[in-house]
Amino acid sequence: MPVTYTWSVVQMDAYPELNNEPDVVFNVHWTMTGTDGTYSGSVYGSQTLTLDPSAPFTPYNKLTQDQVVGWVKDAMGDEQVADYEANVAGQIADQIKPPVVTPPLPWA
């Protein structure tokens, strides 16, 4: 079964004021979870955003999780996103077929 990835924002760091705008987000703490329906894995990280003063400003209370996750993925780039997804897929693969096991002692 293919792995489904879900990105979530868990916290955002913001400047109290920047360029006359309040609560300007500059760093996002996130989790990404993957599941194949039976097994799951996850990674956590934070991503600094590049502030573009020419981009339209969205007030903090109008931000959506999808919008912020998009910023995070854009700041990371496709290669880093793929690396995180590969990490989670590897966690799931290791649960399905563990690379190391610890069987009980044969004389126990």
PDB file of N, CA and C in Angstrom:
ATOM      1  N   MET A   1       0.852  -1.186   0.000  1.00  0.00           N
ATOM      2  CA  MET A   1       0.000   0.000   0.000  1.00  0.00           C
ATOM      3  C   MET A   1       0.894   1.244   0.000  1.00  0.00           C
ATOM      4  N   PRO A   2       0.555   2.247  -0.796  1.00  0.00           N
ATOM      5  CA  PRO A   2       1.383   3.461  -0.826  1.00  0.00           C
ATOM      6  C   PRO A   2       1.286   4.239   0.492  1.00  0.00           C
ATOM      7  N   VAL A   3       2.318   5.002   0.743  1.00  0.00           N
ATOM      8  CA  VAL A   3       2.373   5.811   1.963  1.00  0.00           C
ATOM      9  C   VAL A   3       1.677   7.150   1.702  1.00  0.00           C
ATOM     10  N   THR A   4       0.834   7.555   2.644  1.00  0.00           N
ATOM     11  CA  THR A   4       0.167   8.853   2.605  1.00  0.00           C
ATOM     12  C   THR A   4       0.857   9.769   3.606  1.00  0.00           C
ATOM     13  N   TYR A   5       1.270  10.948   3.159  1.00  0.00           N
ATOM     14  CA  TYR A   5       1.999  11.895   4.004  1.00  0.00           C
ATOM     15  C   TYR A   5       1.088  13.050   4.422  1.00  0.00           C
ATOM     16  N   THR A   6       1.159  13.412   5.698  1.00  0.00           N
ATOM     17  CA  THR A   6       0.377  14.526   6.225  1.00  0.00           C
ATOM     18  C   THR A   6       1.317  15.488   6.941  1.00  0.00           C
ATOM     19  N   TRP A   7       1.312  16.734   6.502  1.00  0.00           N
ATOM     20  CA  TRP A   7       2.127  17.780   7.108  1.00  0.00           C
ATOM     21  C   TRP A   7       1.268  18.597   8.051  1.00  0.00           C
ATOM     22  N   SER A   8       1.803  18.928   9.234  1.00  0.00           N
ATOM     23  CA  SER A   8       1.080  19.731  10.213  1.00  0.00           C
ATOM     24  C   SER A   8       1.993  20.797  10.795  1.00  0.00           C
ATOM     25  N   VAL A   9       1.424  21.958  11.024  1.00  0.00           N
ATOM     26  CA  VAL A   9       2.140  23.040  11.694  1.00  0.00           C
ATOM     27  C   VAL A   9       1.837  22.930  13.184  1.00  0.00           C
ATOM     28  N   VAL A  10       2.892  22.910  14.017  1.00  0.00           N
ATOM     29  CA  VAL A  10       2.682  22.792  15.460  1.00  0.00           C
ATOM     30  C   VAL A  10       2.973  24.094  16.207  1.00  0.00           C
ATOM     31  N   GLN A  11       3.723  24.989  15.573  1.00  0.00           N
ATOM     32  CA  GLN A  11       4.030  26.278  16.212  1.00  0.00           C
ATOM     33  C   GLN A  11       4.622  27.204  15.162  1.00  0.00           C
ATOM     34  N   MET A  12       4.384  28.504  15.340  1.00  0.00           N
ATOM     35  CA  MET A  12       4.984  29.498  14.449  1.00  0.00           C
ATOM     36  C   MET A  12       5.616  30.593  15.291  1.00  0.00           C
ATOM     37  N   ASP A  13       6.832  30.977  14.921  1.00  0.00           N
ATOM     38  CA  ASP A  13       7.517  32.089  15.564  1.00  0.00           C
ATOM     39  C   ASP A  13       7.298  33.323  14.684  1.00  0.00           C
ATOM     40  N   ALA A  14       7.009  34.458  15.336  1.00  0.00           N
ATOM     41  CA  ALA A  14       6.703  35.671  14.580  1.00  0.00           C
ATOM     42  C   ALA A  14       7.370  36.878  15.223  1.00  0.00           C
ATOM     43  N   TYR A  15       7.719  37.835  14.369  1.00  0.00           N
ATOM     44  CA  TYR A  15       8.156  39.135  14.866  1.00  0.00           C
ATOM     45  C   TYR A  15       6.896  39.872  15.330  1.00  0.00           C
ATOM     46  N   PRO A  16       6.934  40.536  16.483  1.00  0.00           N
ATOM     47  CA  PRO A  16       5.750  41.268  16.942  1.00  0.00           C
ATOM     48  C   PRO A  16       5.298  42.323  15.930  1.00  0.00           C
ATOM     49  N   GLU A  17       6.280  42.924  15.239  1.00  0.00           N
ATOM     50  CA  GLU A  17       5.961  43.895  14.196  1.00  0.00           C
ATOM     51  C   GLU A  17       7.123  43.960  13.217  1.00  0.00           C
ATOM     52  N   LEU A  18       6.794  44.008  11.944  1.00  0.00           N
ATOM     53  CA  LEU A  18       7.803  44.140  10.902  1.00  0.00           C
ATOM     54  C   LEU A  18       7.160  44.855   9.722  1.00  0.00           C
ATOM     55  N   ASN A  19       7.818  45.878   9.241  1.00  0.00           N
ATOM     56  CA  ASN A  19       7.285  46.662   8.111  1.00  0.00           C
ATOM     57  C   ASN A  19       5.847  47.118   8.366  1.00  0.00           C
ATOM     58  N   ASN A  20       5.601  47.545   9.595  1.00  0.00           N
ATOM     59  CA  ASN A  20       4.278  48.038  10.004  1.00  0.00           C
ATOM     60  C   ASN A  20       3.182  46.973   9.981  1.00  0.00           C
ATOM     61  N   GLU A  21       3.565  45.709   9.965  1.00  0.00           N
ATOM     62  CA  GLU A  21       2.598  44.613  10.027  1.00  0.00           C
ATOM     63  C   GLU A  21       2.821  43.859  11.339  1.00  0.00           C
ATOM     64  N   PRO A  22       1.742  43.450  12.017  1.00  0.00           N
ATOM     65  CA  PRO A  22       1.895  42.712  13.280  1.00  0.00           C
ATOM     66  C   PRO A  22       2.053  41.209  13.045  1.00  0.00           C
ATOM     67  N   ASP A  23       2.743  40.548  13.978  1.00  0.00           N
ATOM     68  CA  ASP A  23       2.844  39.080  14.003  1.00  0.00           C
ATOM     69  C   ASP A  23       3.262  38.495  12.657  1.00  0.00           C
ATOM     70  N   VAL A  24       4.461  38.843  12.227  1.00  0.00           N
ATOM     71  CA  VAL A  24       4.985  38.394  10.944  1.00  0.00           C
ATOM     72  C   VAL A  24       5.776  37.100  11.163  1.00  0.00           C
ATOM     73  N   VAL A  25       5.266  36.009  10.613  1.00  0.00           N
ATOM     74  CA  VAL A  25       5.856  34.678  10.800  1.00  0.00           C
ATOM     75  C   VAL A  25       7.186  34.594  10.066  1.00  0.00           C
ATOM     76  N   PHE A  26       8.209  34.099  10.786  1.00  0.00           N
ATOM     77  CA  PHE A  26       9.524  33.908  10.162  1.00  0.00           C
ATOM     78  C   PHE A  26      10.068  32.502  10.362  1.00  0.00           C
ATOM     79  N   ASN A  27       9.456  31.697  11.225  1.00  0.00           N
ATOM     80  CA  ASN A  27       9.935  30.341  11.482  1.00  0.00           C
ATOM     81  C   ASN A  27       8.745  29.445  11.812  1.00  0.00           C
ATOM     82  N   VAL A  28       8.730  28.256  11.224  1.00  0.00           N
ATOM     83  CA  VAL A  28       7.603  27.339  11.402  1.00  0.00           C
ATOM     84  C   VAL A  28       8.122  26.005  11.933  1.00  0.00           C
ATOM     85  N   HIS A  29       7.509  25.512  13.004  1.00  0.00           N
ATOM     86  CA  HIS A  29       7.790  24.183  13.549  1.00  0.00           C
ATOM     87  C   HIS A  29       6.715  23.244  12.992  1.00  0.00           C
ATOM     88  N   TRP A  30       7.133  22.115  12.460  1.00  0.00           N
ATOM     89  CA  TRP A  30       6.210  21.250  11.740  1.00  0.00           C
ATOM     90  C   TRP A  30       6.462  19.778  12.062  1.00  0.00           C
ATOM     91  N   THR A  31       5.471  18.962  11.764  1.00  0.00           N
ATOM     92  CA  THR A  31       5.630  17.508  11.766  1.00  0.00           C
ATOM     93  C   THR A  31       5.114  16.998  10.429  1.00  0.00           C
ATOM     94  N   MET A  32       5.681  15.874  10.016  1.00  0.00           N
ATOM     95  CA  MET A  32       5.178  15.189   8.835  1.00  0.00           C
ATOM     96  C   MET A  32       5.057  13.724   9.212  1.00  0.00           C
ATOM     97  N   THR A  33       3.850  13.193   9.032  1.00  0.00           N
ATOM     98  CA  THR A  33       3.564  11.808   9.365  1.00  0.00           C
ATOM     99  C   THR A  33       3.203  11.078   8.086  1.00  0.00           C
ATOM    100  N   GLY A  34       3.680   9.860   7.998  1.00  0.00           N
ATOM    101  CA  GLY A  34       3.314   9.012   6.875  1.00  0.00           C
ATOM    102  C   GLY A  34       2.699   7.732   7.391  1.00  0.00           C
ATOM    103  N   THR A  35       1.725   7.211   6.661  1.00  0.00           N
ATOM    104  CA  THR A  35       1.119   5.944   7.034  1.00  0.00           C
ATOM    105  C   THR A  35       0.801   5.135   5.787  1.00  0.00           C
ATOM    106  N   ASP A  36       0.903   3.837   5.925  1.00  0.00           N
ATOM    107  CA  ASP A  36       0.495   2.960   4.830  1.00  0.00           C
ATOM    108  C   ASP A  36      -0.824   2.276   5.164  1.00  0.00           C
ATOM    109  N   GLY A  37      -1.479   2.743   6.210  1.00  0.00           N
ATOM    110  CA  GLY A  37      -2.732   2.161   6.644  1.00  0.00           C
ATOM    111  C   GLY A  37      -2.553   1.260   7.854  1.00  0.00           C
ATOM    112  N   THR A  38      -1.351   0.691   8.012  1.00  0.00           N
ATOM    113  CA  THR A  38      -1.046  -0.185   9.149  1.00  0.00           C
ATOM    114  C   THR A  38       0.094   0.389   9.967  1.00  0.00           C
ATOM    115  N   TYR A  39       1.145   0.784   9.308  1.00  0.00           N
ATOM    116  CA  TYR A  39       2.347   1.293   9.960  1.00  0.00           C
ATOM    117  C   TYR A  39       2.466   2.793   9.722  1.00  0.00           C
ATOM    118  N   SER A  40       3.208   3.457  10.618  1.00  0.00           N
ATOM    119  CA  SER A  40       3.406   4.887  10.435  1.00  0.00           C
ATOM    120  C   SER A  40       4.795   5.298  10.907  1.00  0.00           C
ATOM    121  N   GLY A  41       5.223   6.449  10.439  1.00  0.00           N
ATOM    122  CA  GLY A  41       6.490   7.054  10.841  1.00  0.00           C
ATOM    123  C   GLY A  41       6.317   8.555  10.806  1.00  0.00           C
ATOM    124  N   SER A  42       7.257   9.274  11.406  1.00  0.00           N
ATOM    125  CA  SER A  42       7.130  10.732  11.403  1.00  0.00           C
ATOM    126  C   SER A  42       8.483  11.400  11.569  1.00  0.00           C
ATOM    127  N   VAL A  43       8.520  12.655  11.177  1.00  0.00           N
ATOM    128  CA  VAL A  43       9.681  13.519  11.393  1.00  0.00           C
ATOM    129  C   VAL A  43       9.164  14.857  11.894  1.00  0.00           C
ATOM    130  N   TYR A  44      10.026  15.560  12.624  1.00  0.00           N
ATOM    131  CA  TYR A  44       9.707  16.877  13.162  1.00  0.00           C
ATOM    132  C   TYR A  44      10.841  17.805  12.786  1.00  0.00           C
ATOM    133  N   GLY A  45      10.512  19.042  12.526  1.00  0.00           N
ATOM    134  CA  GLY A  45      11.561  20.009  12.226  1.00  0.00           C
ATOM    135  C   GLY A  45      11.041  21.426  12.328  1.00  0.00           C
ATOM    136  N   SER A  46      11.927  22.349  12.044  1.00  0.00           N
ATOM    137  CA  SER A  46      11.534  23.753  11.950  1.00  0.00           C
ATOM    138  C   SER A  46      12.171  24.322  10.697  1.00  0.00           C
ATOM    139  N   GLN A  47      11.499  25.264  10.111  1.00  0.00           N
ATOM    140  CA  GLN A  47      11.960  25.857   8.868  1.00  0.00           C
ATOM    141  C   GLN A  47      11.881  27.364   8.954  1.00  0.00           C
ATOM    142  N   THR A  48      13.005  28.027   8.722  1.00  0.00           N
ATOM    143  CA  THR A  48      13.034  29.479   8.645  1.00  0.00           C
ATOM    144  C   THR A  48      12.507  29.891   7.275  1.00  0.00           C
ATOM    145  N   LEU A  49      11.692  30.906   7.262  1.00  0.00           N
ATOM    146  CA  LEU A  49      11.121  31.405   6.015  1.00  0.00           C
ATOM    147  C   LEU A  49      11.869  32.654   5.567  1.00  0.00           C
ATOM    148  N   THR A  50      11.988  32.825   4.270  1.00  0.00           N
ATOM    149  CA  THR A  50      12.549  34.050   3.715  1.00  0.00           C
ATOM    150  C   THR A  50      11.401  35.036   3.548  1.00  0.00           C
ATOM    151  N   LEU A  51      11.531  36.171   4.179  1.00  0.00           N
ATOM    152  CA  LEU A  51      10.472  37.166   4.117  1.00  0.00           C
ATOM    153  C   LEU A  51      10.612  38.000   2.842  1.00  0.00           C
ATOM    154  N   ASP A  52       9.540  38.065   2.087  1.00  0.00           N
ATOM    155  CA  ASP A  52       9.524  38.816   0.845  1.00  0.00           C
ATOM    156  C   ASP A  52       8.614  40.033   1.019  1.00  0.00           C
ATOM    157  N   PRO A  53       9.204  41.223   1.235  1.00  0.00           N
ATOM    158  CA  PRO A  53       8.374  42.402   1.476  1.00  0.00           C
ATOM    159  C   PRO A  53       7.483  42.780   0.294  1.00  0.00           C
ATOM    160  N   SER A  54       7.789  42.274  -0.901  1.00  0.00           N
ATOM    161  CA  SER A  54       6.958  42.608  -2.065  1.00  0.00           C
ATOM    162  C   SER A  54       5.769  41.654  -2.212  1.00  0.00           C
ATOM    163  N   ALA A  55       5.770  40.543  -1.462  1.00  0.00           N
ATOM    164  CA  ALA A  55       4.654  39.587  -1.537  1.00  0.00           C
ATOM    165  C   ALA A  55       3.461  40.128  -0.757  1.00  0.00           C
ATOM    166  N   PRO A  56       2.256  39.748  -1.169  1.00  0.00           N
ATOM    167  CA  PRO A  56       1.084  40.198  -0.416  1.00  0.00           C
ATOM    168  C   PRO A  56       1.146  39.669   1.028  1.00  0.00           C
ATOM    169  N   PHE A  57       0.771  40.501   1.978  1.00  0.00           N
ATOM    170  CA  PHE A  57       0.821  40.121   3.386  1.00  0.00           C
ATOM    171  C   PHE A  57      -0.515  39.514   3.804  1.00  0.00           C
ATOM    172  N   THR A  58      -0.434  38.375   4.486  1.00  0.00           N
ATOM    173  CA  THR A  58      -1.623  37.750   5.056  1.00  0.00           C
ATOM    174  C   THR A  58      -1.569  37.947   6.557  1.00  0.00           C
ATOM    175  N   PRO A  59      -2.576  38.579   7.158  1.00  0.00           N
ATOM    176  CA  PRO A  59      -2.586  38.749   8.615  1.00  0.00           C
ATOM    177  C   PRO A  59      -2.530  37.389   9.323  1.00  0.00           C
ATOM    178  N   TYR A  60      -1.869  37.378  10.457  1.00  0.00           N
ATOM    179  CA  TYR A  60      -1.659  36.140  11.215  1.00  0.00           C
ATOM    180  C   TYR A  60      -2.960  35.376  11.416  1.00  0.00           C
ATOM    181  N   ASN A  61      -4.018  36.072  11.809  1.00  0.00           N
ATOM    182  CA  ASN A  61      -5.277  35.390  12.102  1.00  0.00           C
ATOM    183  C   ASN A  61      -6.016  34.917  10.850  1.00  0.00           C
ATOM    184  N   LYS A  62      -5.472  35.211   9.683  1.00  0.00           N
ATOM    185  CA  LYS A  62      -6.071  34.752   8.419  1.00  0.00           C
ATOM    186  C   LYS A  62      -5.251  33.629   7.773  1.00  0.00           C
ATOM    187  N   LEU A  63      -4.107  33.279   8.373  1.00  0.00           N
ATOM    188  CA  LEU A  63      -3.279  32.204   7.817  1.00  0.00           C
ATOM    189  C   LEU A  63      -4.002  30.871   7.935  1.00  0.00           C
ATOM    190  N   THR A  64      -3.780  30.005   6.953  1.00  0.00           N
ATOM    191  CA  THR A  64      -4.306  28.644   7.019  1.00  0.00           C
ATOM    192  C   THR A  64      -3.130  27.677   7.110  1.00  0.00           C
ATOM    193  N   GLN A  65      -3.400  26.506   7.635  1.00  0.00           N
ATOM    194  CA  GLN A  65      -2.335  25.502   7.723  1.00  0.00           C
ATOM    195  C   GLN A  65      -1.807  25.152   6.330  1.00  0.00           C
ATOM    196  N   ASP A  66      -2.702  24.995   5.352  1.00  0.00           N
ATOM    197  CA  ASP A  66      -2.253  24.677   3.990  1.00  0.00           C
ATOM    198  C   ASP A  66      -1.324  25.752   3.435  1.00  0.00           C
ATOM    199  N   GLN A  67      -1.645  27.020   3.695  1.00  0.00           N
ATOM    200  CA  GLN A  67      -0.801  28.114   3.215  1.00  0.00           C
ATOM    201  C   GLN A  67       0.583  28.044   3.854  1.00  0.00           C
ATOM    202  N   VAL A  68       0.630  27.845   5.169  1.00  0.00           N
ATOM    203  CA  VAL A  68       1.911  27.823   5.878  1.00  0.00           C
ATOM    204  C   VAL A  68       2.714  26.586   5.497  1.00  0.00           C
ATOM    205  N   VAL A  69       2.068  25.437   5.362  1.00  0.00           N
ATOM    206  CA  VAL A  69       2.780  24.229   4.906  1.00  0.00           C
ATOM    207  C   VAL A  69       3.359  24.474   3.514  1.00  0.00           C
ATOM    208  N   GLY A  70       2.630  25.164   2.665  1.00  0.00           N
ATOM    209  CA  GLY A  70       3.156  25.511   1.339  1.00  0.00           C
ATOM    210  C   GLY A  70       4.406  26.356   1.440  1.00  0.00           C
ATOM    211  N   TRP A  71       4.399  27.329   2.356  1.00  0.00           N
ATOM    212  CA  TRP A  71       5.605  28.155   2.569  1.00  0.00           C
ATOM    213  C   TRP A  71       6.772  27.288   3.019  1.00  0.00           C
ATOM    214  N   VAL A  72       6.495  26.374   3.947  1.00  0.00           N
ATOM    215  CA  VAL A  72       7.552  25.505   4.480  1.00  0.00           C
ATOM    216  C   VAL A  72       8.154  24.662   3.357  1.00  0.00           C
ATOM    217  N   LYS A  73       7.300  24.019   2.574  1.00  0.00           N
ATOM    218  CA  LYS A  73       7.790  23.168   1.474  1.00  0.00           C
ATOM    219  C   LYS A  73       8.550  23.987   0.433  1.00  0.00           C
ATOM    220  N   ASP A  74       8.052  25.191   0.124  1.00  0.00           N
ATOM    221  CA  ASP A  74       8.754  26.054  -0.838  1.00  0.00           C
ATOM    222  C   ASP A  74      10.132  26.427  -0.309  1.00  0.00           C
ATOM    223  N   ALA A  75      10.212  26.756   0.998  1.00  0.00           N
ATOM    224  CA  ALA A  75      11.500  27.137   1.588  1.00  0.00           C
ATOM    225  C   ALA A  75      12.471  25.958   1.602  1.00  0.00           C
ATOM    226  N   MET A  76      11.958  24.753   1.803  1.00  0.00           N
ATOM    227  CA  MET A  76      12.811  23.551   1.810  1.00  0.00           C
ATOM    228  C   MET A  76      13.300  23.189   0.416  1.00  0.00           C
ATOM    229  N   GLY A  77      12.413  23.266  -0.532  1.00  0.00           N
ATOM    230  CA  GLY A  77      12.714  22.804  -1.880  1.00  0.00           C
ATOM    231  C   GLY A  77      12.286  21.351  -2.043  1.00  0.00           C
ATOM    232  N   ASP A  78      12.039  20.968  -3.279  1.00  0.00           N
ATOM    233  CA  ASP A  78      11.532  19.623  -3.582  1.00  0.00           C
ATOM    234  C   ASP A  78      12.448  18.508  -3.104  1.00  0.00           C
ATOM    235  N   GLU A  79      13.760  18.721  -3.200  1.00  0.00           N
ATOM    236  CA  GLU A  79      14.707  17.668  -2.815  1.00  0.00           C
ATOM    237  C   GLU A  79      14.637  17.372  -1.317  1.00  0.00           C
ATOM    238  N   GLN A  80      14.575  18.422  -0.492  1.00  0.00           N
ATOM    239  CA  GLN A  80      14.506  18.219   0.955  1.00  0.00           C
ATOM    240  C   GLN A  80      13.179  17.576   1.353  1.00  0.00           C
ATOM    241  N   VAL A  81      12.079  18.011   0.723  1.00  0.00           N
ATOM    242  CA  VAL A  81      10.774  17.398   0.991  1.00  0.00           C
ATOM    243  C   VAL A  81      10.832  15.911   0.665  1.00  0.00           C
ATOM    244  N   ALA A  82      11.409  15.564  -0.486  1.00  0.00           N
ATOM    245  CA  ALA A  82      11.530  14.157  -0.887  1.00  0.00           C
ATOM    246  C   ALA A  82      12.399  13.380   0.100  1.00  0.00           C
ATOM    247  N   ASP A  83      13.467  14.001   0.615  1.00  0.00           N
ATOM    248  CA  ASP A  83      14.325  13.333   1.609  1.00  0.00           C
ATOM    249  C   ASP A  83      13.552  13.024   2.886  1.00  0.00           C
ATOM    250  N   TYR A  84      12.738  13.967   3.356  1.00  0.00           N
ATOM    251  CA  TYR A  84      11.923  13.719   4.557  1.00  0.00           C
ATOM    252  C   TYR A  84      10.922  12.599   4.310  1.00  0.00           C
ATOM    253  N   GLU A  85      10.285  12.612   3.143  1.00  0.00           N
ATOM    254  CA  GLU A  85       9.329  11.555   2.837  1.00  0.00           C
ATOM    255  C   GLU A  85      10.023  10.201   2.728  1.00  0.00           C
ATOM    256  N   ALA A  86      11.227  10.161   2.173  1.00  0.00           N
ATOM    257  CA  ALA A  86      11.987   8.920   2.091  1.00  0.00           C
ATOM    258  C   ALA A  86      12.361   8.427   3.490  1.00  0.00           C
ATOM    259  N   ASN A  87      12.694   9.342   4.396  1.00  0.00           N
ATOM    260  CA  ASN A  87      13.006   8.980   5.770  1.00  0.00           C
ATOM    261  C   ASN A  87      11.815   8.289   6.413  1.00  0.00           C
ATOM    262  N   VAL A  88      10.627   8.865   6.264  1.00  0.00           N
ATOM    263  CA  VAL A  88       9.418   8.283   6.857  1.00  0.00           C
ATOM    264  C   VAL A  88       9.083   6.946   6.189  1.00  0.00           C
ATOM    265  N   ALA A  89       9.224   6.875   4.881  1.00  0.00           N
ATOM    266  CA  ALA A  89       8.980   5.604   4.183  1.00  0.00           C
ATOM    267  C   ALA A  89       9.940   4.534   4.688  1.00  0.00           C
ATOM    268  N   GLY A  90      11.188   4.921   4.971  1.00  0.00           N
ATOM    269  CA  GLY A  90      12.174   3.979   5.526  1.00  0.00           C
ATOM    270  C   GLY A  90      11.780   3.505   6.920  1.00  0.00           C
ATOM    271  N   GLN A  91      11.239   4.412   7.739  1.00  0.00           N
ATOM    272  CA  GLN A  91      10.759   4.018   9.067  1.00  0.00           C
ATOM    273  C   GLN A  91       9.661   2.960   8.948  1.00  0.00           C
ATOM    274  N   ILE A  92       8.755   3.164   7.996  1.00  0.00           N
ATOM    275  CA  ILE A  92       7.657   2.223   7.787  1.00  0.00           C
ATOM    276  C   ILE A  92       8.195   0.893   7.280  1.00  0.00           C
ATOM    277  N   ALA A  93       9.117   0.942   6.326  1.00  0.00           N
ATOM    278  CA  ALA A  93       9.715  -0.294   5.793  1.00  0.00           C
ATOM    279  C   ALA A  93      10.414  -1.080   6.895  1.00  0.00           C
ATOM    280  N   ASP A  94      11.084  -0.382   7.820  1.00  0.00           N
ATOM    281  CA  ASP A  94      11.771  -1.060   8.930  1.00  0.00           C
ATOM    282  C   ASP A  94      10.785  -1.702   9.900  1.00  0.00           C
ATOM    283  N   GLN A  95       9.592  -1.150  10.016  1.00  0.00           N
ATOM    284  CA  GLN A  95       8.570  -1.775  10.857  1.00  0.00           C
ATOM    285  C   GLN A  95       8.009  -3.027  10.189  1.00  0.00           C
ATOM    286  N   ILE A  96       7.850  -2.960   8.876  1.00  0.00           N
ATOM    287  CA  ILE A  96       7.326  -4.103   8.130  1.00  0.00           C
ATOM    288  C   ILE A  96       8.327  -5.248   8.135  1.00  0.00           C
ATOM    289  N   LYS A  97       9.583  -4.925   7.880  1.00  0.00           N
ATOM    290  CA  LYS A  97      10.649  -5.929   7.855  1.00  0.00           C
ATOM    291  C   LYS A  97      11.821  -5.375   8.654  1.00  0.00           C
ATOM    292  N   PRO A  98      11.821  -5.611   9.973  1.00  0.00           N
ATOM    293  CA  PRO A  98      12.877  -5.039  10.826  1.00  0.00           C
ATOM    294  C   PRO A  98      14.270  -5.486  10.388  1.00  0.00           C
ATOM    295  N   PRO A  99      15.221  -4.531  10.322  1.00  0.00           N
ATOM    296  CA  PRO A  99      16.586  -4.884   9.922  1.00  0.00           C
ATOM    297  C   PRO A  99      17.340  -5.634  11.031  1.00  0.00           C
ATOM    298  N   VAL A 100      16.888  -5.497  12.269  1.00  0.00           N
ATOM    299  CA  VAL A 100      17.514  -6.176  13.412  1.00  0.00           C
ATOM    300  C   VAL A 100      16.385  -6.677  14.306  1.00  0.00           C
ATOM    301  N   VAL A 101      16.548  -7.896  14.787  1.00  0.00           N
ATOM    302  CA  VAL A 101      15.569  -8.447  15.728  1.00  0.00           C
ATOM    303  C   VAL A 101      16.306  -8.956  16.954  1.00  0.00           C
ATOM    304  N   THR A 102      15.586  -9.115  18.038  1.00  0.00           N
ATOM    305  CA  THR A 102      16.156  -9.641  19.274  1.00  0.00           C
ATOM    306  C   THR A 102      15.279 -10.809  19.721  1.00  0.00           C
ATOM    307  N   PRO A 103      15.568 -11.994  19.174  1.00  0.00           N
ATOM    308  CA  PRO A 103      14.755 -13.145  19.555  1.00  0.00           C
ATOM    309  C   PRO A 103      15.072 -13.547  20.997  1.00  0.00           C
ATOM    310  N   PRO A 104      14.125 -14.259  21.618  1.00  0.00           N
ATOM    311  CA  PRO A 104      14.395 -14.725  22.975  1.00  0.00           C
ATOM    312  C   PRO A 104      15.555 -15.720  22.972  1.00  0.00           C
ATOM    313  N   LEU A 105      16.231 -15.805  24.095  1.00  0.00           N
ATOM    314  CA  LEU A 105      17.332 -16.765  24.206  1.00  0.00           C
ATOM    315  C   LEU A 105      16.772 -18.180  24.033  1.00  0.00           C
ATOM    316  N   PRO A 106      17.485 -19.044  23.303  1.00  0.00           N
ATOM    317  CA  PRO A 106      16.955 -20.372  23.020  1.00  0.00           C
ATOM    318  C   PRO A 106      16.841 -21.239  24.265  1.00  0.00           C
ATOM    319  N   TRP A 107      17.535 -20.923  25.307  1.00  0.00           N
ATOM    320  CA  TRP A 107      17.490 -21.740  26.514  1.00  0.00           C
ATOM    321  C   TRP A 107      16.569 -21.152  27.591  1.00  0.00           C
ATOM    322  N   ALA A 108      15.872 -20.052  27.244  1.00  0.00           N
ATOM    323  CA  ALA A 108      15.002 -19.422  28.243  1.00  0.00           C
ATOM    324  C   ALA A 108      13.716 -20.187  28.430  1.00  0.00           C
TER     325      ALA A 108
END
